[in-house]
Amino acid sequence: QVQLEESGGGLVQAGGSLRLTCAASGRTFSTYAIGWLRQAPGEERKFVAAINPSGDILDYANSVKGRFTISRDNAKNTVYLQMNNLKPEDTAVYYCAAAPGEGGLYNYWGQGTQVTVSS
């Protein structure tokens, strides 16, 4: 089992940066793909980025390509989402989630962290 906790959200002006952290507990963290998803008010949850267990396969939503970078440190049971050049439309609650193996259904979710980008 994996438990996830996000941190690093906050209020930032458009064009600014934030780094989100997803800290995981559990000895098998390095066997899970990790994804970041976000949910804005009144909208469904949407994919943002994902990284495979070994960290060499990355995937991004088109809306964040070139601005966001996902990475992981399996020794620290942590995944990061570096967000640069933030836009007001990036405002959402950001969740990290874990899927076994190279990807698939997310079995475990964090509680979310709020990111607000002001114009």
Short mmCIF file of C-alpha atoms in Angstrom, two decimals:
data_model
loop_
_atom_site.label_atom_id
_atom_site.label_comp_id
_atom_site.label_asym_id
_atom_site.label_seq_id
_atom_site.Cartn_x
_atom_site.Cartn_y
_atom_site.Cartn_z
CA GLN A 1 0.00 0.00 0.00
CA VAL A 2 1.12 3.55 -0.73
CA GLN A 3 0.10 6.71 1.09
CA LEU A 4 0.61 10.02 -0.69
CA GLU A 5 0.80 13.58 0.59
CA GLU A 6 1.09 16.68 -1.59
CA SER A 7 2.64 19.96 -0.56
CA GLY A 8 3.97 23.12 -2.14
CA GLY A 9 0.78 24.73 -3.36
CA GLY A 10 -0.01 28.36 -2.82
CA LEU A 11 -0.83 31.69 -4.39
CA VAL A 12 1.44 32.99 -7.14
CA GLN A 13 1.23 35.67 -9.79
CA ALA A 14 0.99 34.79 -13.46
CA GLY A 15 4.44 34.03 -14.82
CA GLY A 16 5.66 32.76 -11.48
CA SER A 17 6.77 29.30 -10.40
CA LEU A 18 5.90 26.70 -7.82
CA ARG A 19 7.26 23.27 -7.05
CA LEU A 20 4.82 20.67 -5.82
CA THR A 21 6.02 17.70 -3.83
CA CYS A 22 4.35 14.32 -3.51
CA ALA A 23 5.76 12.43 -0.54
CA ALA A 24 4.97 8.74 -0.35
CA SER A 25 5.14 6.14 2.35
CA GLY A 26 5.56 2.45 1.63
CA ARG A 27 8.45 0.20 0.70
CA THR A 28 7.19 -0.39 -2.84
CA PHE A 29 7.05 3.24 -3.98
CA SER A 30 9.67 2.63 -6.66
CA THR A 31 7.38 0.10 -8.36
CA TYR A 32 4.59 2.63 -8.96
CA ALA A 33 4.01 5.10 -11.75
CA ILE A 34 3.05 8.47 -10.33
CA GLY A 35 0.75 10.99 -11.92
CA TRP A 36 -0.24 14.54 -11.22
CA LEU A 37 -3.83 15.50 -11.95
CA ARG A 38 -5.72 18.69 -11.28
CA GLN A 39 -9.29 19.76 -10.75
CA ALA A 40 -10.54 23.28 -11.20
CA PRO A 41 -13.86 24.42 -9.69
CA GLY A 42 -16.79 23.06 -11.66
CA GLU A 43 -14.59 20.91 -13.86
CA GLU A 44 -13.64 17.26 -13.95
CA ARG A 45 -10.24 16.07 -12.80
CA LYS A 46 -7.69 16.22 -15.63
CA PHE A 47 -4.32 14.67 -16.31
CA VAL A 48 -1.28 16.93 -15.95
CA ALA A 49 1.85 14.75 -15.99
CA ALA A 50 3.08 11.27 -15.19
CA ILE A 51 6.35 9.45 -14.61
CA ASN A 52 7.08 5.75 -14.76
CA PRO A 53 8.69 3.85 -11.85
CA SER A 54 12.27 4.25 -13.06
CA GLY A 55 11.78 7.89 -14.00
CA ASP A 56 12.84 7.60 -17.63
CA ILE A 57 9.42 7.86 -19.24
CA LEU A 58 7.56 11.12 -18.82
CA ASP A 59 4.21 12.25 -20.14
CA TYR A 60 2.57 15.66 -20.12
CA ALA A 61 -0.73 17.21 -21.02
CA ASN A 62 -0.39 19.51 -24.02
CA SER A 63 -1.48 22.45 -21.91
CA VAL A 64 1.60 22.19 -19.66
CA LYS A 65 4.30 20.95 -22.04
CA GLY A 66 7.36 23.17 -21.93
CA ARG A 67 6.26 24.75 -18.63
CA PHE A 68 5.96 21.85 -16.17
CA THR A 69 8.54 19.20 -15.35
CA ILE A 70 7.88 16.00 -13.44
CA SER A 71 10.69 14.14 -11.70
CA ARG A 72 11.14 11.59 -8.94
CA ASP A 73 13.67 10.57 -6.33
CA ASN A 74 12.98 6.97 -5.39
CA ALA A 75 15.54 7.09 -2.59
CA LYS A 76 13.40 9.77 -0.95
CA ASN A 77 10.02 8.31 -1.97
CA THR A 78 9.22 11.64 -3.57
CA VAL A 79 7.88 12.98 -6.85
CA TYR A 80 8.10 16.62 -7.85
CA LEU A 81 6.19 18.82 -10.23
CA GLN A 82 8.11 21.94 -11.15
CA MET A 83 5.68 24.49 -12.58
CA ASN A 84 7.06 27.50 -14.41
CA ASN A 85 5.41 30.35 -16.28
CA LEU A 86 2.17 29.71 -14.45
CA LYS A 87 -1.06 30.97 -15.95
CA PRO A 88 -4.42 31.76 -14.32
CA GLU A 89 -5.88 28.70 -16.05
CA ASP A 90 -3.48 26.53 -14.04
CA THR A 91 -5.49 27.36 -10.93
CA ALA A 92 -6.78 24.09 -9.47
CA VAL A 93 -6.39 21.56 -6.74
CA TYR A 94 -3.46 19.36 -7.69
CA TYR A 95 -3.42 15.69 -6.75
CA CYS A 96 -0.73 13.07 -7.02
CA ALA A 97 -1.75 9.48 -7.60
CA ALA A 98 -0.03 6.12 -7.83
CA ALA A 99 -0.59 3.30 -10.32
CA PRO A 100 1.16 -0.08 -10.09
CA GLY A 101 3.83 -0.87 -12.63
CA GLU A 102 4.28 1.26 -15.73
CA GLY A 103 0.85 2.87 -15.43
CA GLY A 104 -2.86 2.28 -15.61
CA LEU A 105 -5.56 2.86 -13.04
CA TYR A 106 -4.52 5.06 -10.16
CA ASN A 107 -5.08 3.09 -6.98
CA TYR A 108 -3.88 5.61 -4.44
CA TRP A 109 -4.48 9.34 -4.14
CA GLY A 110 -3.26 12.18 -2.03
CA GLN A 111 -5.54 14.78 -0.46
CA GLY A 112 -4.59 17.53 -2.91
CA THR A 113 -2.91 20.90 -2.70
CA GLN A 114 -4.40 24.18 -3.91
CA VAL A 115 -2.59 26.20 -6.57
CA THR A 116 -3.96 29.66 -7.30
CA VAL A 117 -2.49 31.82 -10.05
CA SER A 118 -3.53 35.46 -10.08
CA SER A 119 -3.53 37.56 -13.22
#
